[in-house]
Amino acid sequence: MDSSALAIILSLLFTALLSFAARLLLLPSGRSHRQRLPPGPLPLPIIGSLHLLGDLPHRSLRCLSARYGPIMSIRLGLVPTVIVSSPEAARLFLGTHDAVFASRPRSPEAELDFYTTKGLVFTEYGPYWRSVRKLCTTHLLSGVRVRSFEGVRREEAGELVASLREAAAACKAVDLSTRVARTMEEMACRMILGRSTDGEHDLKGIIQEAARVAGAFNLADFVPFLRPLDLQGSTRRFKAIRRSVDKLLEKIIDDHVRDAAYYDSEHQEDFIDILLSMMNQPIDRREEKYIIDRTNIKAIILDMISGSFETSSTSIDWAFSELMRNPQAMARLQEELETVVGLTRMVEESDLSKLNYLDMVVKESMRLHPVIPLLVPRESMEDAIINERFIPKKSQIIVNIWAIGRDPSVWSENAEEFVPERFADNGIDVKGHHFELLPFGSGRRGCPGIQLGLIQVKLVLAQLAHCFKWELPKGMVPSDIDMSERFGLSVPKANHLFAVPTYRLLV
Ligand code: HEM
């Protein structure tokens, strides 16, 4: 939360305290309804418990849940919210009662904004969302489609290795976080838009600004009557970036329509080509009333970009930082790569299923550093009783997977340590069936890009560990690596990882 937001909260707090005191004097019997809700901190008027969130809400919420329990009721501004913080509770909300909690909260602005109503991530549950989800899982993110982009991933990973070889020859430290982010952005843009980020448009800048605006804390989301005042300028920034995104996507779609006439049999279809080939047809044959038009295409494409742009690179950044902090884990991974792949070639995607230790490294890193630690908020579609507590319709549901991943009663006393071996024979995977480990969420709203995300993360991580020996810049020891977090839509490392590569393959 930035300082201007904090200042606004403090001034609201003062007003709130006055009205709270008046309420206590005038309405002594207002607690009977609250008693049926899950336990939680007593909210202040207007701001509720927003002031308790701090800069890293997943951490503050874990402390609060330790006091009030794994199903905690908290009011954020005027929005009634339930915080879920144990595997058993997560199973209730995302498994047993998934159908009740499968919607997303909507701000009044969303009514006017097709990007949040015609896409997937923020669209409310219903026939439209179901149709778009099916379209994405069948046509864009299916196993066959993901495999068809293997060549793009191989080329981009090869480029990364080549650029790191140059740094290795010069014995130079590289900003690994930036290099990996660039590679993942290239992979995503070539697959989704069929073009590199270096084109004529400021594609990368616009998308990064859109992610920054979407991830910024906006008080009006929690106290809607403040929205017309636009105290933080969020609405103005949102409208401006929305215009730029729209113009950019229109231009890219126009280019695709124009170029389609010249495609030959070698042409690799990207997501826009696929969606354009379905234009004017029903999104789903069973829901004929929704027809694909340019608006749907833009909204879906934007969701694909925002879903894939930062998630994979952030996951790799955390995992590689953990490997640099734990040289024995790095050594074991490199040993596995030498045995399975050998030093005479780079890693291929067909190797990934044989790399068991790599799989454990990725799970362990996602346990400690889930890139979306509070998942994407859900909303209850009807009143519900969970564990004998009342959850009113339209409550916001936040699942704190970061807290679940570090709970010593689930993961034993060494829960804060990076120990990939813990996954050696416990059968836990990240696909959403094991509620103690949910980096991709679970249930109807679970991540549809999980297969693609996992391949990207494993491939690039394996390539980095296989092709190079890594040392920290002079004077640094593993425990000096900064693991602090920056909170936004996702939670990346606050500071970049720098390291010195030495090429180690024999080709
Ligand atoms: C390591 C990579 C990734 C991670 C860790 C990740 C994580 C997540 C999480 C935690 C959610 C919310 C789930 C929930 O609310 O239960 C989500 C949703 C989503 N993700 Fe991913 N994701 C990744 C990669 C991708 C990729 C590559 C794409 C697409 C190209 C994608 C597209 C989406 C979409 C569209 C949703 C919204 C689904 C809905 O609301 O129906 N993700 N992801």
Coordinates of N, CA, C and O in Angstrom, one line a residue, residues 317-465:
D317 N 12.4 -16.7 -10.9 CA 13.3 -15.9 -10.1 C 13.4 -16.4 -8.6 O 14.5 -16.4 -8.1
W318 N 12.2 -16.7 -8.1 CA 12.2 -17.2 -6.7 C 13.0 -18.5 -6.6 O 13.8 -18.7 -5.7
A319 N 12.7 -19.4 -7.5 CA 13.3 -20.8 -7.5 C 14.8 -20.7 -7.6 O 15.6 -21.3 -6.9
F320 N 15.3 -19.8 -8.6 CA 16.7 -19.8 -8.8 C 17.4 -19.1 -7.6 O 18.5 -19.5 -7.2
S321 N 16.7 -18.1 -7.0 CA 17.3 -17.5 -5.8 C 17.5 -18.5 -4.7 O 18.5 -18.5 -4.0
E322 N 16.5 -19.4 -4.5 CA 16.6 -20.4 -3.5 C 17.7 -21.4 -3.8 O 18.5 -21.8 -2.9
L323 N 17.9 -21.7 -5.1 CA 19.0 -22.6 -5.5 C 20.4 -21.9 -5.2 O 21.3 -22.6 -4.7
M324 N 20.4 -20.6 -5.4 CA 21.7 -19.9 -5.1 C 22.0 -19.8 -3.6 O 23.1 -19.8 -3.2
R325 N 20.9 -19.8 -2.9 CA 21.0 -19.7 -1.4 C 21.3 -21.1 -0.8 O 21.7 -21.2 0.4
N326 N 21.0 -22.1 -1.6 CA 21.2 -23.5 -1.0 C 22.1 -24.3 -2.0 O 21.6 -25.1 -2.8
P327 N 23.4 -24.1 -1.9 CA 24.3 -24.7 -2.9 C 24.2 -26.3 -3.0 O 24.3 -26.9 -4.0
Q328 N 23.8 -26.9 -1.9 CA 23.7 -28.4 -1.9 C 22.5 -28.8 -2.8 O 22.6 -29.8 -3.5
A329 N 21.4 -28.0 -2.8 CA 20.3 -28.3 -3.7 C 20.7 -28.1 -5.2 O 20.3 -28.8 -6.0
M330 N 21.4 -27.0 -5.4 CA 21.9 -26.7 -6.8 C 22.8 -27.8 -7.3 O 22.6 -28.3 -8.4
A331 N 23.7 -28.3 -6.4 CA 24.6 -29.4 -6.8 C 23.8 -30.7 -7.1 O 24.0 -31.3 -8.1
R332 N 22.7 -30.9 -6.3 CA 22.0 -32.2 -6.6 C 21.2 -32.1 -7.9 O 21.1 -33.0 -8.6
L333 N 20.7 -30.8 -8.2 CA 19.9 -30.6 -9.4 C 20.9 -30.8 -10.6 O 20.6 -31.5 -11.6
Q334 N 22.1 -30.2 -10.5 CA 23.1 -30.3 -11.6 C 23.5 -31.8 -11.8 O 23.7 -32.2 -13.0
E335 N 23.6 -32.5 -10.7 CA 24.0 -33.9 -10.8 C 22.9 -34.7 -11.6 O 23.2 -35.5 -12.5
E336 N 21.6 -34.4 -11.2 CA 20.5 -35.0 -11.9 C 20.6 -34.7 -13.4 O 20.4 -35.6 -14.3
L337 N 20.8 -33.4 -13.7 CA 20.8 -33.0 -15.1 C 22.0 -33.7 -15.9 O 21.8 -34.1 -17.1
E338 N 23.1 -33.8 -15.3 CA 24.3 -34.5 -15.9 C 23.9 -35.9 -16.2 O 24.2 -36.5 -17.3
T339 N 23.3 -36.6 -15.2 CA 22.9 -38.0 -15.4 C 21.9 -38.2 -16.5 O 22.0 -39.0 -17.4
V340 N 20.8 -37.4 -16.5 CA 19.7 -37.6 -17.4 C 19.9 -37.0 -18.8 O 19.6 -37.6 -19.8
V341 N 20.5 -35.8 -18.8 CA 20.7 -35.1 -20.1 C 22.1 -35.3 -20.6 O 22.3 -35.4 -21.8
G342 N 23.1 -35.2 -19.7 CA 24.5 -35.3 -20.2 C 25.0 -33.9 -20.5 O 24.2 -33.0 -20.8
L343 N 26.3 -33.8 -20.6 CA 26.9 -32.4 -20.8 C 27.1 -32.1 -22.3 O 27.7 -31.1 -22.6
T344 N 26.6 -32.9 -23.2 CA 26.9 -32.7 -24.6 C 25.7 -32.0 -25.3 O 25.7 -31.9 -26.6
R345 N 24.6 -31.7 -24.6 CA 23.5 -31.0 -25.2 C 22.7 -30.2 -24.2 O 22.8 -30.5 -23.0
M346 N 21.8 -29.4 -24.7 CA 20.9 -28.6 -23.8 C 19.7 -29.5 -23.4 O 19.5 -30.6 -24.0
V347 N 18.9 -29.0 -22.4 CA 17.7 -29.8 -22.0 C 16.6 -29.7 -23.1 O 16.4 -28.6 -23.6
E348 N 15.9 -30.7 -23.3 CA 14.8 -30.7 -24.2 C 13.5 -30.9 -23.4 O 13.6 -31.5 -22.3
E349 N 12.4 -30.5 -23.9 CA 11.1 -30.7 -23.1 C 10.8 -32.1 -22.8 O 10.3 -32.5 -21.8
S350 N 11.3 -33.0 -23.7 CA 11.0 -34.5 -23.5 C 11.8 -35.0 -22.3 O 11.5 -36.0 -21.8
D351 N 12.8 -34.2 -21.8 CA 13.6 -34.7 -20.7 C 12.8 -34.4 -19.4 O 13.1 -35.0 -18.3
L352 N 11.9 -33.4 -19.4 CA 11.4 -32.8 -18.1 C 10.7 -33.9 -17.3 O 10.9 -33.9 -16.0
S353 N 10.0 -34.8 -17.9 CA 9.3 -35.8 -17.0 C 10.3 -36.8 -16.3 O 9.9 -37.4 -15.3
K354 N 11.6 -36.8 -16.7 CA 12.5 -37.7 -16.0 C 13.3 -36.9 -15.0 O 14.1 -37.5 -14.3
L355 N 13.1 -35.6 -14.8 CA 13.9 -34.8 -13.9 C 13.1 -34.7 -12.6 O 12.4 -33.7 -12.3
N356 N 13.2 -35.7 -11.7 CA 12.4 -35.7 -10.5 C 12.8 -34.7 -9.5 O 12.0 -34.1 -8.8
Y357 N 14.1 -34.5 -9.4 CA 14.6 -33.5 -8.4 C 14.2 -32.1 -8.8 O 13.8 -31.2 -8.0
L358 N 14.2 -31.8 -10.2 CA 13.8 -30.5 -10.7 C 12.3 -30.3 -10.2 O 11.9 -29.2 -9.8
D359 N 11.5 -31.3 -10.4 CA 10.1 -31.3 -10.0 C 9.9 -30.9 -8.5 O 9.1 -30.0 -8.2
M360 N 10.8 -31.5 -7.7 CA 10.7 -31.2 -6.2 C 11.2 -29.8 -6.0 O 10.6 -29.1 -5.1
V361 N 12.2 -29.3 -6.7 CA 12.7 -27.9 -6.5 C 11.5 -26.9 -6.8 O 11.3 -26.0 -6.1
V362 N 10.8 -27.2 -7.9 CA 9.8 -26.3 -8.4 C 8.6 -26.3 -7.3 O 8.1 -25.2 -6.9
K363 N 8.2 -27.4 -6.8 CA 7.2 -27.5 -5.8 C 7.6 -26.8 -4.6 O 6.8 -26.0 -4.0
E364 N 8.8 -27.0 -4.1 CA 9.3 -26.4 -2.9 C 9.3 -24.9 -3.0 O 8.9 -24.2 -2.1
S365 N 9.8 -24.4 -4.1 CA 9.8 -23.0 -4.3 C 8.4 -22.4 -4.4 O 8.2 -21.3 -3.8
M366 N 7.5 -23.1 -5.0 CA 6.1 -22.6 -5.1 C 5.4 -22.7 -3.8 O 4.5 -21.9 -3.5
R367 N 5.8 -23.6 -2.9 CA 5.3 -23.7 -1.6 C 5.7 -22.4 -0.8 O 4.8 -21.8 -0.2
L368 N 7.0 -22.1 -0.8 CA 7.5 -21.0 0.0 C 7.1 -19.6 -0.7 O 7.0 -18.6 0.0
H369 N 7.1 -19.6 -2.0 CA 6.9 -18.3 -2.7 C 5.9 -18.4 -3.8 O 6.2 -18.3 -5.0
P370 N 4.6 -18.7 -3.4 CA 3.6 -18.7 -4.5 C 3.5 -17.3 -5.1 O 3.4 -16.3 -4.3
V371 N 3.4 -17.2 -6.4 CA 3.5 -15.8 -7.0 C 2.2 -15.1 -6.8 O 2.2 -13.9 -6.8
I372 N 1.1 -15.8 -6.6 CA -0.2 -15.1 -6.2 C -0.6 -15.6 -4.9 O -1.4 -16.5 -4.7
P373 N 0.0 -15.0 -3.8 CA -0.1 -15.6 -2.5 C -1.5 -15.6 -1.9 O -1.9 -16.4 -1.0
L374 N -2.4 -14.8 -2.4 CA -3.8 -14.7 -1.9 C -4.8 -15.2 -3.0 O -6.0 -14.9 -2.9
L375 N -4.3 -15.9 -4.0 CA -5.1 -16.3 -5.2 C -5.8 -15.1 -5.7 O -5.5 -13.9 -5.3
V376 N -6.7 -15.2 -6.7 CA -7.5 -14.1 -7.2 C -8.8 -14.2 -6.3 O -9.4 -15.3 -6.2
P377 N -9.2 -13.1 -5.7 CA -10.4 -13.1 -4.8 C -11.6 -13.8 -5.5 O -11.8 -13.6 -6.7
R378 N -12.3 -14.5 -4.7 CA -13.6 -15.1 -5.2 C -14.7 -14.3 -4.5 O -14.5 -13.6 -3.5
E379 N -16.0 -14.6 -4.9 CA -17.1 -14.0 -4.3 C -18.2 -15.1 -4.1 O -18.5 -15.9 -5.1
S380 N -18.9 -15.1 -3.0 CA -20.0 -16.1 -2.8 C -21.2 -15.6 -3.5 O -21.6 -14.5 -3.5
M381 N -21.9 -16.6 -4.2 CA -23.0 -16.3 -5.0 C -24.3 -16.4 -4.2 O -25.4 -16.1 -4.7
E382 N -24.2 -17.1 -3.1 CA -25.5 -17.1 -2.2 C -25.0 -17.2 -0.7 O -23.8 -17.5 -0.5
D383 N -26.0 -17.1 0.2 CA -25.6 -17.3 1.6 C -25.2 -18.7 1.8 O -25.7 -19.6 1.1
A384 N -24.2 -18.9 2.7 CA -23.8 -20.3 2.9 C -23.4 -20.5 4.4 O -23.1 -19.5 5.1
I385 N -23.6 -21.7 4.9 CA -23.1 -22.0 6.2 C -21.9 -22.9 6.1 O -22.0 -24.0 5.5
I386 N -20.8 -22.5 6.6 CA -19.6 -23.3 6.5 C -19.1 -23.5 7.9 O -18.8 -22.5 8.7
N387 N -18.9 -24.7 8.3 CA -18.4 -25.0 9.7 C -19.3 -24.3 10.7 O -18.8 -23.7 11.7
E388 N -20.6 -24.3 10.5 CA -21.6 -23.7 11.4 C -21.5 -22.2 11.5 O -22.0 -21.6 12.4
R389 N -20.8 -21.6 10.6 CA -20.7 -20.1 10.6 C -21.3 -19.6 9.3 O -21.3 -20.2 8.2
F390 N -21.9 -18.4 9.4 CA -22.7 -17.8 8.3 C -21.8 -17.0 7.4 O -21.0 -16.1 7.8
I391 N -21.8 -17.3 6.1 CA -21.0 -16.5 5.1 C -22.1 -15.9 4.2 O -22.7 -16.6 3.4
P392 N -22.3 -14.5 4.3 CA -23.3 -13.9 3.5 C -23.0 -13.9 2.1 O -21.8 -13.9 1.7
K393 N -24.1 -13.9 1.2 CA -23.9 -13.7 -0.2 C -23.1 -12.5 -0.5 O -23.2 -11.5 0.2
K394 N -22.3 -12.5 -1.5 CA -21.5 -11.4 -2.0 C -20.3 -11.1 -1.0 O -19.8 -10.0 -1.0
S395 N -19.9 -12.1 -0.2 CA -18.7 -11.9 0.6 C -17.5 -12.2 -0.3 O -17.6 -13.1 -1.2
Q396 N -16.4 -11.5 -0.1 CA -15.2 -11.7 -0.8 C -14.4 -12.8 -0.1 O -14.3 -12.8 1.1
I397 N -13.9 -13.8 -0.9 CA -13.2 -14.9 -0.3 C -11.8 -14.9 -0.7 O -11.4 -14.9 -1.9
I398 N -10.9 -14.8 0.3 CA -9.4 -14.7 0.0 C -8.8 -16.0 0.6 O -8.9 -16.2 1.8
V399 N -8.1 -16.8 -0.2 CA -7.4 -18.0 0.3 C -5.9 -17.6 0.5 O -5.2 -17.3 -0.5
N400 N -5.4 -17.7 1.7 CA -4.0 -17.3 1.9 C -3.1 -18.5 1.7 O -2.7 -19.2 2.7
I401 N -2.8 -18.8 0.4 CA -2.0 -20.0 0.2 C -0.5 -19.8 0.7 O 0.2 -20.8 0.9
W402 N -0.1 -18.6 0.8 CA 1.2 -18.3 1.4 C 1.3 -18.8 2.8 O 2.2 -19.5 3.2
A403 N 0.2 -18.5 3.6 CA 0.2 -19.0 5.0 C 0.1 -20.5 5.1 O 0.8 -21.1 5.9
I404 N -0.7 -21.1 4.2 CA -0.9 -22.6 4.2 C 0.5 -23.2 3.9 O 0.9 -24.2 4.6
G405 N 1.2 -22.7 3.0 CA 2.5 -23.2 2.5 C 3.6 -23.2 3.6 O 4.6 -23.9 3.5
R406 N 3.4 -22.3 4.6 CA 4.4 -22.2 5.7 C 3.9 -22.6 7.0 O 4.5 -22.3 8.0
D407 N 2.8 -23.3 7.0 CA 2.2 -23.7 8.3 C 3.0 -24.9 8.9 O 3.0 -26.0 8.3
P408 N 3.7 -24.8 10.1 CA 4.5 -25.9 10.6 C 3.6 -27.1 10.9 O 4.1 -28.2 10.9
S409 N 2.3 -26.9 11.2 CA 1.5 -28.1 11.5 C 1.2 -28.9 10.3 O 0.8 -30.1 10.4
V410 N 1.4 -28.3 9.1 CA 1.3 -29.1 7.8 C 2.6 -29.6 7.3 O 2.7 -30.7 6.9
W411 N 3.6 -28.7 7.5 CA 4.9 -29.0 6.8 C 6.1 -29.3 7.8 O 7.2 -29.3 7.4
S412 N 5.7 -29.4 9.0 CA 6.7 -29.7 10.1 C 7.5 -28.5 10.5 O 7.4 -27.5 9.8
E413 N 8.3 -28.6 11.5 CA 9.0 -27.5 12.1 C 9.9 -26.7 11.1 O 10.3 -25.6 11.3
N414 N 10.4 -27.5 10.1 CA 11.3 -26.8 9.1 C 10.5 -26.1 7.9 O 11.1 -25.9 6.9
A415 N 9.3 -25.8 8.2 CA 8.4 -25.2 7.1 C 9.0 -24.0 6.5 O 8.8 -23.7 5.3
E416 N 9.8 -23.2 7.2 CA 10.4 -22.0 6.6 C 11.6 -22.2 5.8 O 12.2 -21.3 5.1
E417 N 12.1 -23.5 5.8 CA 13.4 -23.8 5.1 C 13.1 -24.4 3.7 O 12.1 -25.0 3.5
F418 N 14.1 -24.2 2.8 CA 14.0 -24.7 1.5 C 14.5 -26.1 1.4 O 15.8 -26.3 1.5
V419 N 13.6 -27.1 1.4 CA 14.1 -28.5 1.5 C 13.3 -29.3 0.4 O 12.2 -29.9 0.7
P420 N 13.7 -29.3 -0.8 CA 13.0 -30.0 -1.9 C 12.7 -31.5 -1.6 O 11.7 -32.0 -2.0
E421 N 13.6 -32.1 -0.8 CA 13.5 -33.5 -0.5 C 12.2 -33.9 0.2 O 11.8 -35.0 0.2
R422 N 11.6 -32.9 0.8 CA 10.3 -33.2 1.5 C 9.3 -33.8 0.6 O 8.3 -34.4 1.0
F423 N 9.4 -33.5 -0.7 CA 8.4 -34.0 -1.7 C 8.8 -35.4 -2.3 O 8.1 -35.9 -3.1
A424 N 9.9 -36.0 -1.7 CA 10.5 -37.2 -2.3 C 9.4 -38.3 -2.5 O 9.2 -38.8 -3.5
D425 N 8.7 -38.5 -1.4 CA 7.6 -39.6 -1.6 C 6.3 -39.2 -0.8 O 5.8 -40.1 -0.2
N426 N 5.9 -38.0 -0.9 CA 4.6 -37.7 -0.2 C 3.5 -37.6 -1.3 O 2.3 -37.3 -0.9
G427 N 3.8 -37.7 -2.6 CA 2.7 -37.8 -3.6 C 2.0 -36.5 -3.8 O 1.0 -36.4 -4.5
I428 N 2.4 -35.4 -3.2 CA 1.7 -34.1 -3.3 C 2.1 -33.4 -4.7 O 3.3 -33.3 -5.0
D429 N 1.1 -33.0 -5.4 CA 1.4 -32.2 -6.6 C 0.8 -30.8 -6.6 O 0.1 -30.5 -5.6
V430 N 1.0 -30.0 -7.6 CA 0.5 -28.6 -7.6 C -0.8 -28.4 -8.4 O -1.2 -27.3 -8.7
K431 N -1.5 -29.5 -8.7 CA -2.6 -29.4 -9.7 C -3.9 -29.1 -9.0 O -5.0 -29.0 -9.7
G432 N -3.9 -28.8 -7.7 CA -5.2 -28.3 -7.1 C -5.9 -29.4 -6.3 O -7.0 -29.1 -5.8
H433 N -5.4 -30.6 -6.3 CA -6.1 -31.7 -5.5 C -5.6 -31.8 -4.1 O -6.2 -32.4 -3.3
H434 N -4.4 -31.3 -3.9 CA -3.8 -31.3 -2.5 C -3.8 -29.9 -2.0 O -3.1 -29.0 -2.4
F435 N -4.7 -29.7 -1.0 CA -5.1 -28.4 -0.6 C -4.0 -27.7 0.3 O -4.1 -26.6 0.7
E436 N -2.9 -28.5 0.6 CA -1.8 -27.9 1.3 C -0.8 -27.2 0.4 O 0.1 -26.5 0.8
L437 N -1.0 -27.4 -1.0 CA -0.1 -26.8 -1.9 C -0.9 -26.3 -3.1 O -1.3 -27.2 -4.0
L438 N -1.2 -25.0 -3.2 CA -2.2 -24.6 -4.2 C -1.6 -23.4 -5.0 O -2.3 -22.3 -5.2
P439 N -0.4 -23.5 -5.6 CA 0.2 -22.3 -6.3 C -0.6 -21.9 -7.5 O -0.5 -20.8 -8.0
F440 N -1.4 -22.8 -8.1 CA -2.3 -22.5 -9.2 C -3.7 -22.5 -8.9 O -4.6 -22.5 -9.7
G441 N -4.1 -22.4 -7.6 CA -5.5 -22.4 -7.1 C -6.1 -23.8 -7.3 O -5.3 -24.8 -7.4
S442 N -7.4 -23.8 -7.3 CA -8.1 -25.1 -7.3 C -9.5 -24.9 -7.8 O -10.0 -23.8 -7.7
G443 N -10.2 -26.0 -8.2 CA -11.6 -25.9 -8.5 C -11.9 -25.2 -9.8 O -11.0 -25.0 -10.7
R444 N -13.1 -24.7 -9.9 CA -13.6 -24.1 -11.2 C -12.7 -23.0 -11.7 O -12.6 -22.7 -12.8
R445 N -12.2 -22.2 -10.7 CA -11.4 -21.0 -11.0 C -9.9 -21.3 -11.0 O -9.1 -20.3 -11.1
G446 N -9.5 -22.5 -10.8 CA -8.1 -22.8 -10.8 C -7.5 -22.4 -12.1 O -8.1 -22.2 -13.2
C447 N -6.1 -22.2 -12.2 CA -5.4 -21.7 -13.3 C -5.6 -22.6 -14.5 O -5.2 -23.8 -14.5
P448 N -6.1 -22.1 -15.7 CA -6.2 -23.0 -16.9 C -4.9 -23.1 -17.6 O -4.7 -23.9 -18.5
G449 N -3.9 -22.2 -17.2 CA -2.6 -22.2 -17.9 C -1.5 -23.0 -17.2 O -0.3 -22.9 -17.4
I450 N -2.0 -23.9 -16.3 CA -1.0 -24.6 -15.4 C 0.0 -25.5 -16.2 O 1.2 -25.5 -15.9
Q451 N -0.5 -26.2 -17.2 CA 0.4 -27.0 -18.0 C 1.5 -26.2 -18.7 O 2.7 -26.5 -18.6
L452 N 1.1 -25.1 -19.3 CA 2.0 -24.2 -20.0 C 3.0 -23.6 -19.0 O 4.2 -23.6 -19.2
G453 N 2.4 -23.1 -17.9 CA 3.2 -22.4 -16.9 C 4.3 -23.4 -16.3 O 5.5 -23.0 -16.2
L454 N 3.9 -24.6 -16.0 CA 4.9 -25.5 -15.5 C 6.0 -25.9 -16.5 O 7.2 -25.9 -16.1
I455 N 5.6 -26.1 -17.7 CA 6.7 -26.4 -18.8 C 7.7 -25.2 -18.9 O 8.9 -25.4 -18.9
Q456 N 7.1 -24.0 -18.9 CA 8.0 -22.8 -19.1 C 9.0 -22.7 -17.9 O 10.2 -22.5 -18.1
V457 N 8.4 -22.8 -16.7 CA 9.2 -22.7 -15.5 C 10.3 -23.8 -15.5 O 11.5 -23.5 -15.3
K458 N 9.9 -25.0 -15.7 CA 10.9 -26.1 -15.6 C 11.9 -26.0 -16.7 O 13.1 -26.2 -16.4
L459 N 11.5 -25.7 -17.9 CA 12.5 -25.7 -19.0 C 13.6 -24.6 -18.7 O 14.8 -24.9 -18.8
V460 N 13.1 -23.4 -18.4 CA 14.1 -22.4 -18.3 C 15.0 -22.6 -17.0 O 16.2 -22.4 -17.1
L461 N 14.4 -23.0 -15.9 CA 15.2 -23.3 -14.7 C 16.2 -24.4 -15.0 O 17.4 -24.3 -14.6
A462 N 15.8 -25.5 -15.7 CA 16.7 -26.6 -16.0 C 17.8 -26.1 -16.9 O 19.0 -26.4 -16.7
Q463 N 17.5 -25.3 -17.9 CA 18.5 -24.8 -18.8 C 19.6 -23.9 -18.0 O 20.8 -24.1 -18.3
L464 N 19.1 -23.1 -17.1 CA 20.0 -22.2 -16.4 C 21.0 -23.1 -15.5 O 22.2 -22.8 -15.5
A465 N 20.4 -24.1 -14.8 CA 21.2 -24.9 -13.9 C 22.1 -25.8 -14.7 O 23.2 -26.2 -14.3

